[in-house]
């Protein structure tokens, strides 16, 4: 029974750690403001004003922790209310402690105010940060009456830092959208290549055979062959071109770049699998059926064990190479298959005595949508971590060397 596969959606977000850091910052700075008042309460002319405000700030901070958990929960009304509480605390400072203006001391909320500005920056970017920090700067200047150089320095520092953080957040979001789009393109490309390999190994070859046989038979069969040829060209064009359109995942990165992964459930190993526990397969048993009067098969005396998925992909690549021999070198061409089993890798060589491939022919064929070498051979080897090298000299045949490192064989890429 085959292993069941299920798709799991993983969200990767550069922005999310910033929200977690902001949550911790708000709690720590709230405790700092409370402790600062406890140790300096004898300096307050109206300590009850400070106690009342700090109690509100304490409760507000704890109650609104879910609001700063992510961008979706951090709404505009919350941001406005949070900034209003911070500004109220700044303006109440001289009411609770008149001498705070003269000694340039900390305000009631102290550095907790910066948390409100940072929430604006992470939520809306540098423009929102500039808006909120400007209000905080104005409140601090008004609260001081005659602001000192240190006050102006601190206000400017908060203003510049919040704008910088907001800009970084905007860049991170743009990067996530780009990453999501790149992942979509990569996944679609690999799926298209897989489908193209299957189509090339089955449908396209049948259509090409119908075209050749129909042309040779003539009459109504010739017309059928012509139609099969047209469908072959159209199908080759379809599987060899086009990119996927942008989807909602790449357009909305508020929740992070979306990555789809496939998890393999543990179960019966009757079918091919990957990973350390995958079933091993003797490559010789998959290649032996190719041996015949026109194909010579040389194999080691001991089993050549590979993970089943890698072995089948490698065998399919060999089949594609032999199909190319029959198609381009002729039915009378002789081919040889050599299997080499090394500790680090498995090498399979397919050689023929045909006319060889003219220089530039492979690139031309790929441009025409004939993807036998590009997908059925190189694409299969790339997907299992291997390589395919083609050597051809006009008049001296063609040699295809397929290498699969044992450490990578069967690992999905």
mmCIF file of C-alpha atoms in Angstrom:
data_model
loop_
_atom_site.group_PDB
_atom_site.id
_atom_site.type_symbol
_atom_site.label_atom_id
_atom_site.label_comp_id
_atom_site.label_asym_id
_atom_site.label_seq_id
_atom_site.Cartn_x
_atom_site.Cartn_y
_atom_site.Cartn_z
ATOM 1 C CA UNK A 1 0.000 0.000 0.000
ATOM 2 C CA UNK A 2 1.414 3.388 -0.914
ATOM 3 C CA UNK A 3 2.383 5.887 1.711
ATOM 4 C CA UNK A 4 -0.260 8.549 2.173
ATOM 5 C CA UNK A 5 0.839 12.097 1.478
ATOM 6 C CA UNK A 6 -0.775 15.184 2.914
ATOM 7 C CA UNK A 7 -0.088 18.801 2.154
ATOM 8 C CA UNK A 8 0.859 21.148 4.961
ATOM 9 C CA UNK A 9 0.897 24.949 4.673
ATOM 10 C CA UNK A 10 3.832 26.637 6.371
ATOM 11 C CA UNK A 11 3.958 30.380 6.800
ATOM 12 C CA UNK A 12 7.304 32.079 6.961
ATOM 13 C CA UNK A 13 7.255 35.691 8.206
ATOM 14 C CA UNK A 14 10.072 38.090 8.927
ATOM 15 C CA UNK A 15 7.529 40.437 10.485
ATOM 16 C CA UNK A 16 6.128 38.079 13.126
ATOM 17 C CA UNK A 17 9.231 38.117 15.390
ATOM 18 C CA UNK A 18 8.897 41.906 15.553
ATOM 19 C CA UNK A 19 5.402 41.566 17.009
ATOM 20 C CA UNK A 20 6.665 39.118 19.625
ATOM 21 C CA UNK A 21 9.481 41.509 20.512
ATOM 22 C CA UNK A 22 6.995 44.389 20.796
ATOM 23 C CA UNK A 23 4.817 42.331 23.158
ATOM 24 C CA UNK A 24 7.781 41.687 25.451
ATOM 25 C CA UNK A 25 8.877 45.321 25.195
ATOM 26 C CA UNK A 26 5.480 46.630 26.302
ATOM 27 C CA UNK A 27 5.353 44.339 29.346
ATOM 28 C CA UNK A 28 8.917 45.099 30.456
ATOM 29 C CA UNK A 29 8.616 48.855 30.006
ATOM 30 C CA UNK A 30 5.310 48.863 31.876
ATOM 31 C CA UNK A 31 6.986 47.149 34.822
ATOM 32 C CA UNK A 32 9.901 49.578 34.558
ATOM 33 C CA UNK A 33 7.566 52.596 34.741
ATOM 34 C CA UNK A 34 5.818 51.142 37.803
ATOM 35 C CA UNK A 35 9.095 50.391 39.608
ATOM 36 C CA UNK A 36 10.446 53.842 38.729
ATOM 37 C CA UNK A 37 7.467 55.425 40.491
ATOM 38 C CA UNK A 38 7.779 53.110 43.515
ATOM 39 C CA UNK A 39 11.396 54.155 44.122
ATOM 40 C CA UNK A 40 10.767 57.889 43.529
ATOM 41 C CA UNK A 41 7.247 58.325 44.933
ATOM 42 C CA UNK A 42 8.401 60.760 47.631
ATOM 43 C CA UNK A 43 9.212 63.270 44.887
ATOM 44 C CA UNK A 44 5.600 63.495 43.664
ATOM 45 C CA UNK A 45 3.378 66.341 44.917
ATOM 46 C CA UNK A 46 0.272 64.407 43.815
ATOM 47 C CA UNK A 47 1.205 60.718 43.924
ATOM 48 C CA UNK A 48 -2.427 59.658 43.531
ATOM 49 C CA UNK A 49 -2.401 61.049 39.982
ATOM 50 C CA UNK A 50 0.594 58.851 39.136
ATOM 51 C CA UNK A 51 -0.980 55.823 40.826
ATOM 52 C CA UNK A 52 -4.217 56.256 38.891
ATOM 53 C CA UNK A 53 -2.472 56.572 35.542
ATOM 54 C CA UNK A 54 -0.033 53.715 36.166
ATOM 55 C CA UNK A 55 -2.931 51.464 37.218
ATOM 56 C CA UNK A 56 -4.721 52.214 33.943
ATOM 57 C CA UNK A 57 -1.514 51.652 31.969
ATOM 58 C CA UNK A 58 -0.853 48.376 33.823
ATOM 59 C CA UNK A 59 -4.318 46.977 33.091
ATOM 60 C CA UNK A 60 -4.336 48.287 29.527
ATOM 61 C CA UNK A 61 -0.981 46.684 28.749
ATOM 62 C CA UNK A 62 -2.003 43.244 30.007
ATOM 63 C CA UNK A 63 -5.499 43.301 28.491
ATOM 64 C CA UNK A 64 -4.264 44.379 25.049
ATOM 65 C CA UNK A 65 -1.427 41.838 24.710
ATOM 66 C CA UNK A 66 -3.412 39.880 22.063
ATOM 67 C CA UNK A 67 -3.736 43.120 20.085
ATOM 68 C CA UNK A 68 0.018 43.255 19.486
ATOM 69 C CA UNK A 69 0.351 39.553 18.639
ATOM 70 C CA UNK A 70 0.176 40.110 14.866
ATOM 71 C CA UNK A 71 -0.702 42.656 12.204
ATOM 72 C CA UNK A 72 -4.289 41.441 11.797
ATOM 73 C CA UNK A 73 -5.241 41.943 15.440
ATOM 74 C CA UNK A 74 -3.461 45.296 15.735
ATOM 75 C CA UNK A 75 -6.291 47.485 14.442
ATOM 76 C CA UNK A 76 -6.352 51.223 13.828
ATOM 77 C CA UNK A 77 -8.758 51.947 16.740
ATOM 78 C CA UNK A 78 -6.385 50.114 19.091
ATOM 79 C CA UNK A 79 -3.394 52.078 17.831
ATOM 80 C CA UNK A 80 -5.197 55.390 18.302
ATOM 81 C CA UNK A 81 -6.333 54.460 21.823
ATOM 82 C CA UNK A 82 -2.861 53.214 22.764
ATOM 83 C CA UNK A 83 -1.222 56.408 21.541
ATOM 84 C CA UNK A 84 -3.833 58.491 23.391
ATOM 85 C CA UNK A 85 -2.983 56.737 26.673
ATOM 86 C CA UNK A 86 0.736 57.322 26.113
ATOM 87 C CA UNK A 87 0.193 61.022 25.351
ATOM 88 C CA UNK A 88 -2.090 61.379 28.373
ATOM 89 C CA UNK A 89 0.620 59.972 30.600
ATOM 90 C CA UNK A 90 3.159 62.425 29.216
ATOM 91 C CA UNK A 91 0.842 65.413 29.766
ATOM 92 C CA UNK A 92 -0.094 64.272 33.322
ATOM 93 C CA UNK A 93 3.537 64.167 34.420
ATOM 94 C CA UNK A 94 3.765 67.860 35.544
ATOM 95 C CA UNK A 95 0.386 67.474 37.306
ATOM 96 C CA UNK A 96 1.728 64.638 39.434
ATOM 97 C CA UNK A 97 5.256 66.028 39.797
ATOM 98 C CA UNK A 98 5.753 69.714 39.070
ATOM 99 C CA UNK A 99 9.516 69.508 39.578
ATOM 100 C CA UNK A 100 9.804 66.991 36.720
ATOM 101 C CA UNK A 101 9.812 69.947 34.308
ATOM 102 C CA UNK A 102 12.691 71.630 36.119
ATOM 103 C CA UNK A 103 14.966 68.610 36.535
ATOM 104 C CA UNK A 104 14.207 67.138 33.075
ATOM 105 C CA UNK A 105 13.143 63.846 34.678
ATOM 106 C CA UNK A 106 11.279 60.937 33.100
ATOM 107 C CA UNK A 107 7.574 61.148 32.283
ATOM 108 C CA UNK A 108 4.998 58.878 33.933
ATOM 109 C CA UNK A 109 4.927 56.274 31.136
ATOM 110 C CA UNK A 110 8.687 56.703 30.622
ATOM 111 C CA UNK A 111 9.961 54.556 27.737
ATOM 112 C CA UNK A 112 6.628 52.680 27.519
ATOM 113 C CA UNK A 113 5.554 55.459 25.136
ATOM 114 C CA UNK A 114 7.976 54.177 22.516
ATOM 115 C CA UNK A 115 5.975 50.934 22.372
ATOM 116 C CA UNK A 116 2.988 52.809 20.972
ATOM 117 C CA UNK A 117 5.141 54.378 18.287
ATOM 118 C CA UNK A 118 6.717 51.014 17.417
ATOM 119 C CA UNK A 119 3.260 49.470 17.019
ATOM 120 C CA UNK A 120 2.472 52.140 14.411
ATOM 121 C CA UNK A 121 5.787 51.436 12.654
ATOM 122 C CA UNK A 122 5.310 47.664 12.457
ATOM 123 C CA UNK A 123 1.684 47.921 11.433
ATOM 124 C CA UNK A 124 1.858 50.641 8.793
ATOM 125 C CA UNK A 125 5.474 51.332 7.915
ATOM 126 C CA UNK A 126 7.546 54.479 8.141
ATOM 127 C CA UNK A 127 4.721 56.934 7.343
ATOM 128 C CA UNK A 128 2.617 55.696 10.241
ATOM 129 C CA UNK A 129 5.720 55.794 12.456
ATOM 130 C CA UNK A 130 6.401 59.406 11.485
ATOM 131 C CA UNK A 131 2.787 60.305 12.307
ATOM 132 C CA UNK A 132 2.825 58.746 15.789
ATOM 133 C CA UNK A 133 6.331 59.865 16.756
ATOM 134 C CA UNK A 134 5.478 63.454 15.766
ATOM 135 C CA UNK A 135 2.617 63.479 18.289
ATOM 136 C CA UNK A 136 4.880 62.024 20.980
ATOM 137 C CA UNK A 137 7.560 64.606 20.210
ATOM 138 C CA UNK A 138 5.048 67.457 20.430
ATOM 139 C CA UNK A 139 3.658 66.140 23.742
ATOM 140 C CA UNK A 140 7.145 65.901 25.288
ATOM 141 C CA UNK A 141 8.045 69.432 24.178
ATOM 142 C CA UNK A 142 4.782 70.847 25.555
ATOM 143 C CA UNK A 143 5.192 68.901 28.824
ATOM 144 C CA UNK A 144 8.688 70.336 29.380
ATOM 145 C CA UNK A 145 7.631 73.900 28.706
ATOM 146 C CA UNK A 146 11.223 74.902 28.033
ATOM 147 C CA UNK A 147 12.772 71.705 26.607
ATOM 148 C CA UNK A 148 16.460 71.145 27.203
ATOM 149 C CA UNK A 149 18.987 69.864 24.700
ATOM 150 C CA UNK A 150 18.681 66.359 26.134
ATOM 151 C CA UNK A 151 14.911 66.416 25.632
ATOM 152 C CA UNK A 152 15.248 67.468 22.010
ATOM 153 C CA UNK A 153 17.930 64.819 21.501
ATOM 154 C CA UNK A 154 15.701 62.051 22.897
ATOM 155 C CA UNK A 155 12.691 63.198 20.894
ATOM 156 C CA UNK A 156 14.705 63.237 17.665
ATOM 157 C CA UNK A 157 16.162 59.805 18.440
ATOM 158 C CA UNK A 158 12.708 58.255 18.875
ATOM 159 C CA UNK A 159 11.466 59.937 15.713
ATOM 160 C CA UNK A 160 14.366 58.731 13.543
ATOM 161 C CA UNK A 161 14.453 55.217 15.065
ATOM 162 C CA UNK A 162 10.732 54.623 14.587
ATOM 163 C CA UNK A 163 10.847 55.759 10.958
ATOM 164 C CA UNK A 164 13.831 53.495 10.316
ATOM 165 C CA UNK A 165 12.032 50.506 11.842
ATOM 166 C CA UNK A 166 8.928 51.259 9.794
ATOM 167 C CA UNK A 167 11.013 51.350 6.628
ATOM 168 C CA UNK A 168 12.652 48.016 7.481
ATOM 169 C CA UNK A 169 9.208 46.482 7.976
ATOM 170 C CA UNK A 170 8.097 47.686 4.547
ATOM 171 C CA UNK A 171 11.220 46.185 2.958
ATOM 172 C CA UNK A 172 10.598 42.902 4.803
ATOM 173 C CA UNK A 173 7.031 42.733 3.516
ATOM 174 C CA UNK A 174 8.189 43.368 -0.046
ATOM 175 C CA UNK A 175 10.793 40.614 0.348
ATOM 176 C CA UNK A 176 8.122 38.193 1.590
ATOM 177 C CA UNK A 177 5.964 38.917 -1.443
ATOM 178 C CA UNK A 178 8.946 38.314 -3.705
ATOM 179 C CA UNK A 179 9.783 35.083 -1.866
ATOM 180 C CA UNK A 180 6.191 33.843 -2.114
ATOM 181 C CA UNK A 181 6.147 34.552 -5.842
ATOM 182 C CA UNK A 182 9.499 32.805 -6.353
ATOM 183 C CA UNK A 183 8.302 29.735 -4.455
ATOM 184 C CA UNK A 184 5.132 29.588 -6.510
ATOM 185 C CA UNK A 185 7.091 29.821 -9.757
ATOM 186 C CA UNK A 186 9.536 27.146 -8.612
ATOM 187 C CA UNK A 187 6.764 24.770 -7.560
ATOM 188 C CA UNK A 188 4.817 25.343 -10.785
ATOM 189 C CA UNK A 189 7.945 24.889 -12.888
ATOM 190 C CA UNK A 190 8.837 21.604 -11.227
ATOM 191 C CA UNK A 191 5.277 20.326 -11.586
ATOM 192 C CA UNK A 192 5.238 21.345 -15.249
ATOM 193 C CA UNK A 193 8.567 19.574 -15.802
ATOM 194 C CA UNK A 194 7.227 16.427 -14.130
ATOM 195 C CA UNK A 195 4.112 16.455 -16.293
ATOM 196 C CA UNK A 196 6.204 17.206 -19.381
ATOM 197 C CA UNK A 197 8.415 14.184 -18.685
ATOM 198 C CA UNK A 198 5.397 11.915 -18.355
ATOM 199 C CA UNK A 199 3.828 13.353 -21.494
ATOM 200 C CA UNK A 200 7.074 13.038 -23.428
ATOM 201 C CA UNK A 201 7.464 9.409 -22.358
ATOM 202 C CA UNK A 202 3.938 8.478 -23.409
ATOM 203 C CA UNK A 203 1.580 10.797 -25.277
ATOM 204 C CA UNK A 204 4.102 12.641 -27.431
ATOM 205 C CA UNK A 205 5.815 9.454 -28.501
ATOM 206 C CA UNK A 206 2.485 7.891 -29.493
ATOM 207 C CA UNK A 207 1.520 10.983 -31.485
ATOM 208 C CA UNK A 208 4.894 10.986 -33.239
ATOM 209 C CA UNK A 209 4.496 7.290 -34.107
ATOM 210 C CA UNK A 210 0.984 7.865 -35.471
ATOM 211 C CA UNK A 211 2.314 10.699 -37.607
ATOM 212 C CA UNK A 212 5.130 8.578 -39.053
ATOM 213 C CA UNK A 213 2.948 5.518 -39.686
ATOM 214 C CA UNK A 214 0.115 7.570 -41.136
ATOM 215 C CA UNK A 215 2.437 9.352 -43.559
ATOM 216 C CA UNK A 216 3.915 6.068 -44.735
ATOM 217 C CA UNK A 217 0.484 4.433 -45.229
ATOM 218 C CA UNK A 218 -1.032 7.351 -47.141
ATOM 219 C CA UNK A 219 -4.728 7.951 -47.841
ATOM 220 C CA UNK A 220 -6.948 8.624 -44.840
ATOM 221 C CA UNK A 221 -4.147 7.441 -42.565
ATOM 222 C CA UNK A 222 -1.981 10.291 -43.882
ATOM 223 C CA UNK A 223 -4.627 12.812 -42.831
ATOM 224 C CA UNK A 224 -4.786 11.186 -39.403
ATOM 225 C CA UNK A 225 -1.006 11.387 -39.203
ATOM 226 C CA UNK A 226 -1.102 15.066 -40.137
ATOM 227 C CA UNK A 227 -3.601 15.789 -37.352
ATOM 228 C CA UNK A 228 -1.517 13.817 -34.877
ATOM 229 C CA UNK A 229 1.515 15.888 -35.880
ATOM 230 C CA UNK A 230 -0.370 19.133 -35.271
ATOM 231 C CA UNK A 231 -1.483 17.941 -31.840
ATOM 232 C CA UNK A 232 2.069 16.904 -31.020
ATOM 233 C CA UNK A 233 3.385 20.400 -31.808
ATOM 234 C CA UNK A 234 0.612 22.051 -29.793
ATOM 235 C CA UNK A 235 1.191 19.773 -26.815
ATOM 236 C CA UNK A 236 4.955 20.352 -26.902
ATOM 237 C CA UNK A 237 4.356 24.114 -26.880
ATOM 238 C CA UNK A 238 1.961 23.799 -23.949
ATOM 239 C CA UNK A 239 4.310 21.806 -21.714
ATOM 240 C CA UNK A 240 7.422 23.837 -22.518
ATOM 241 C CA UNK A 241 6.222 27.427 -21.978
ATOM 242 C CA UNK A 242 4.369 29.727 -19.650
ATOM 243 C CA UNK A 243 4.574 30.812 -16.014
ATOM 244 C CA UNK A 244 1.928 30.789 -13.357
ATOM 245 C CA UNK A 245 0.040 34.019 -12.609
ATOM 246 C CA UNK A 246 0.528 35.768 -9.311
ATOM 247 C CA UNK A 247 -1.828 34.443 -6.658
ATOM 248 C CA UNK A 248 -3.230 35.835 -3.494
ATOM 249 C CA UNK A 249 -0.401 34.259 -1.520
ATOM 250 C CA UNK A 250 2.246 36.420 -3.156
ATOM 251 C CA UNK A 251 0.099 39.540 -3.205
ATOM 252 C CA UNK A 252 -0.700 39.545 0.506
ATOM 253 C CA UNK A 253 2.319 38.968 2.742
ATOM 254 C CA UNK A 254 0.693 40.179 5.950
ATOM 255 C CA UNK A 255 0.719 36.608 7.242
ATOM 256 C CA UNK A 256 4.064 35.717 5.706
ATOM 257 C CA UNK A 257 5.189 33.878 2.603
ATOM 258 C CA UNK A 258 3.190 30.723 1.952
ATOM 259 C CA UNK A 259 5.122 27.525 1.395
ATOM 260 C CA UNK A 260 3.415 24.234 0.665
ATOM 261 C CA UNK A 261 5.184 21.124 1.820
ATOM 262 C CA UNK A 262 4.269 17.452 1.523
ATOM 263 C CA UNK A 263 4.431 15.208 4.538
ATOM 264 C CA UNK A 264 4.727 11.458 4.051
ATOM 265 C CA UNK A 265 2.779 9.350 6.531
ATOM 266 C CA UNK A 266 4.446 6.227 7.820
ATOM 267 C CA UNK A 267 2.783 3.143 6.428
ATOM 268 C CA UNK A 268 3.349 0.170 4.218
ATOM 269 C CA UNK A 269 6.459 0.496 2.057
ATOM 270 C CA UNK A 270 5.178 -1.386 -0.960
ATOM 271 C CA UNK A 271 5.560 1.700 -3.133
ATOM 272 C CA UNK A 272 8.459 4.024 -3.687
ATOM 273 C CA UNK A 273 9.365 6.340 -0.887
ATOM 274 C CA UNK A 274 12.121 8.687 0.098
ATOM 275 C CA UNK A 275 14.134 9.267 3.204
ATOM 276 C CA UNK A 276 16.191 7.018 5.438
ATOM 277 C CA UNK A 277 13.395 4.473 5.852
ATOM 278 C CA UNK A 278 12.489 4.202 2.159
ATOM 279 C CA UNK A 279 12.515 0.781 0.480
ATOM 280 C CA UNK A 280 15.682 -0.073 -1.430
ATOM 281 C CA UNK A 281 15.536 -1.363 -4.961
ATOM 282 C CA UNK A 282 18.063 -3.236 -7.109
ATOM 283 C CA UNK A 283 18.683 -1.007 -10.106
ATOM 284 C CA UNK A 284 19.756 -4.005 -12.189
ATOM 285 C CA UNK A 285 16.227 -5.457 -12.134
ATOM 286 C CA UNK A 286 14.827 -2.242 -13.613
ATOM 287 C CA UNK A 287 17.395 -1.995 -16.401
ATOM 288 C CA UNK A 288 17.659 -5.694 -17.341
ATOM 289 C CA UNK A 289 14.440 -5.703 -19.479
ATOM 290 C CA UNK A 290 16.144 -3.305 -21.911
ATOM 291 C CA UNK A 291 18.711 -5.957 -22.869
ATOM 292 C CA UNK A 292 18.207 -7.497 -26.277
ATOM 293 C CA UNK A 293 19.742 -8.021 -29.681
ATOM 294 C CA UNK A 294 20.248 -4.261 -30.128
ATOM 295 C CA UNK A 295 21.022 -3.354 -26.517
ATOM 296 C CA UNK A 296 23.892 -4.833 -24.531
ATOM 297 C CA UNK A 297 23.639 -4.651 -20.740
ATOM 298 C CA UNK A 298 26.701 -4.810 -18.468
ATOM 299 C CA UNK A 299 26.053 -4.949 -14.732
ATOM 300 C CA UNK A 300 27.966 -5.640 -11.499
ATOM 301 C CA UNK A 301 27.712 -9.063 -9.941
ATOM 302 C CA UNK A 302 26.207 -7.711 -6.709
ATOM 303 C CA UNK A 303 22.883 -5.852 -6.326
ATOM 304 C CA UNK A 304 23.001 -2.107 -7.033
ATOM 305 C CA UNK A 305 20.780 -0.790 -4.256
ATOM 306 C CA UNK A 306 19.153 2.638 -4.433
ATOM 307 C CA UNK A 307 16.055 4.068 -2.822
ATOM 308 C CA UNK A 308 13.088 3.019 -4.918
ATOM 309 C CA UNK A 309 12.151 6.540 -6.007
ATOM 310 C CA UNK A 310 15.692 7.294 -7.184
ATOM 311 C CA UNK A 311 16.067 3.922 -8.903
ATOM 312 C CA UNK A 312 12.835 4.358 -10.868
ATOM 313 C CA UNK A 313 13.723 7.889 -11.933
ATOM 314 C CA UNK A 314 17.159 6.714 -13.036
ATOM 315 C CA UNK A 315 15.629 3.804 -14.953
ATOM 316 C CA UNK A 316 13.161 6.170 -16.628
ATOM 317 C CA UNK A 317 16.046 8.409 -17.706
ATOM 318 C CA UNK A 318 17.790 5.381 -19.231
ATOM 319 C CA UNK A 319 14.558 4.495 -21.091
ATOM 320 C CA UNK A 320 14.383 8.050 -22.429
ATOM 321 C CA UNK A 321 18.005 7.798 -23.619
ATOM 322 C CA UNK A 322 17.274 4.499 -25.422
ATOM 323 C CA UNK A 323 14.165 6.026 -27.005
ATOM 324 C CA UNK A 324 16.369 8.799 -28.378
ATOM 325 C CA UNK A 325 18.741 6.162 -29.779
ATOM 326 C CA UNK A 326 15.914 4.385 -31.618
ATOM 327 C CA UNK A 327 14.409 7.622 -32.842
ATOM 328 C CA UNK A 328 17.530 9.449 -34.006
ATOM 329 C CA UNK A 329 20.075 6.684 -34.640
ATOM 330 C CA UNK A 330 17.660 4.291 -36.313
ATOM 331 C CA UNK A 331 16.186 0.903 -35.498
ATOM 332 C CA UNK A 332 19.434 -0.847 -36.459
ATOM 333 C CA UNK A 333 21.642 1.199 -34.116
ATOM 334 C CA UNK A 334 23.472 -0.710 -31.405
ATOM 335 C CA UNK A 335 23.322 0.556 -27.794
ATOM 336 C CA UNK A 336 25.208 -0.362 -24.653
ATOM 337 C CA UNK A 337 24.193 0.101 -21.012
ATOM 338 C CA UNK A 338 26.934 0.039 -18.378
ATOM 339 C CA UNK A 339 26.143 0.154 -14.640
ATOM 340 C CA UNK A 340 28.925 1.060 -12.209
ATOM 341 C CA UNK A 341 28.367 0.765 -8.469
ATOM 342 C CA UNK A 342 30.764 2.931 -6.451
ATOM 343 C CA UNK A 343 30.665 3.625 -2.686
ATOM 344 C CA UNK A 344 29.866 7.310 -3.222
ATOM 345 C CA UNK A 345 27.696 7.139 -6.344
ATOM 346 C CA UNK A 346 26.017 5.026 -8.980
ATOM 347 C CA UNK A 347 26.923 5.682 -12.617
ATOM 348 C CA UNK A 348 24.891 4.455 -15.585
ATOM 349 C CA UNK A 349 26.273 5.037 -19.071
ATOM 350 C CA UNK A 350 24.194 4.673 -22.236
ATOM 351 C CA UNK A 351 26.207 4.658 -25.473
ATOM 352 C CA UNK A 352 25.238 4.096 -29.098
ATOM 353 C CA UNK A 353 26.985 3.795 -32.459
ATOM 354 C CA UNK A 354 24.676 6.185 -34.274
ATOM 355 C CA UNK A 355 25.593 9.274 -36.304
ATOM 356 C CA UNK A 356 25.903 11.476 -33.220
ATOM 357 C CA UNK A 357 24.246 14.817 -32.511
ATOM 358 C CA UNK A 358 25.257 17.887 -34.536
ATOM 359 C CA UNK A 359 26.517 20.847 -32.526
ATOM 360 C CA UNK A 360 23.684 23.108 -31.412
ATOM 361 C CA UNK A 361 20.986 20.553 -32.150
ATOM 362 C CA UNK A 362 20.024 20.052 -28.498
ATOM 363 C CA UNK A 363 19.464 23.776 -27.921
ATOM 364 C CA UNK A 364 17.415 23.964 -31.113
ATOM 365 C CA UNK A 365 15.292 20.965 -30.095
ATOM 366 C CA UNK A 366 14.638 22.457 -26.657
ATOM 367 C CA UNK A 367 13.532 25.694 -28.289
ATOM 368 C CA UNK A 368 11.105 23.707 -30.458
ATOM 369 C CA UNK A 369 9.598 22.052 -27.397
ATOM 370 C CA UNK A 370 11.376 18.711 -27.854
ATOM 371 C CA UNK A 371 12.377 18.157 -24.247
ATOM 372 C CA UNK A 372 13.553 14.546 -24.217
ATOM 373 C CA UNK A 373 17.075 15.370 -23.042
ATOM 374 C CA UNK A 374 16.192 18.507 -21.073
ATOM 375 C CA UNK A 375 13.367 16.971 -19.015
ATOM 376 C CA UNK A 376 13.175 13.209 -19.403
ATOM 377 C CA UNK A 377 16.894 12.826 -18.753
ATOM 378 C CA UNK A 378 18.478 15.882 -17.132
ATOM 379 C CA UNK A 379 15.302 16.904 -15.331
ATOM 380 C CA UNK A 380 14.858 13.478 -13.738
ATOM 381 C CA UNK A 381 18.471 13.346 -12.563
ATOM 382 C CA UNK A 382 18.316 16.868 -11.161
ATOM 383 C CA UNK A 383 15.214 16.031 -9.134
ATOM 384 C CA UNK A 384 17.009 13.174 -7.340
ATOM 385 C CA UNK A 385 20.216 15.118 -6.776
ATOM 386 C CA UNK A 386 22.149 13.636 -9.690
ATOM 387 C CA UNK A 387 23.654 14.880 -12.932
ATOM 388 C CA UNK A 388 23.413 13.920 -16.601
ATOM 389 C CA UNK A 389 26.235 14.570 -19.043
ATOM 390 C CA UNK A 390 25.840 14.075 -22.770
ATOM 391 C CA UNK A 391 28.868 13.618 -25.046
ATOM 392 C CA UNK A 392 28.336 13.350 -28.780
ATOM 393 C CA UNK A 393 30.697 13.543 -31.734
ATOM 394 C CA UNK A 394 29.174 13.584 -35.232
ATOM 395 C CA UNK A 395 29.818 10.233 -36.877
ATOM 396 C CA UNK A 396 30.993 8.575 -33.638
ATOM 397 C CA UNK A 397 27.777 8.055 -31.686
ATOM 398 C CA UNK A 398 26.436 9.514 -28.454
ATOM 399 C CA UNK A 399 27.189 8.759 -24.810
ATOM 400 C CA UNK A 400 24.948 9.736 -21.901
ATOM 401 C CA UNK A 401 26.474 9.451 -18.417
ATOM 402 C CA UNK A 402 24.033 9.477 -15.484
ATOM 403 C CA UNK A 403 25.416 9.958 -11.965
ATOM 404 C CA UNK A 404 23.472 9.667 -8.699
ATOM 405 C CA UNK A 405 25.360 10.382 -5.434
ATOM 406 C CA UNK A 406 24.261 7.931 -2.741
ATOM 407 C CA UNK A 407 23.960 10.685 -0.132
ATOM 408 C CA UNK A 408 21.389 12.524 -2.237
ATOM 409 C CA UNK A 409 19.578 9.731 -4.021
ATOM 410 C CA UNK A 410 15.875 9.831 -3.417
ATOM 411 C CA UNK A 411 15.850 13.142 -1.567
ATOM 412 C CA UNK A 412 13.166 15.492 -2.868
ATOM 413 C CA UNK A 413 14.472 18.800 -4.110
#
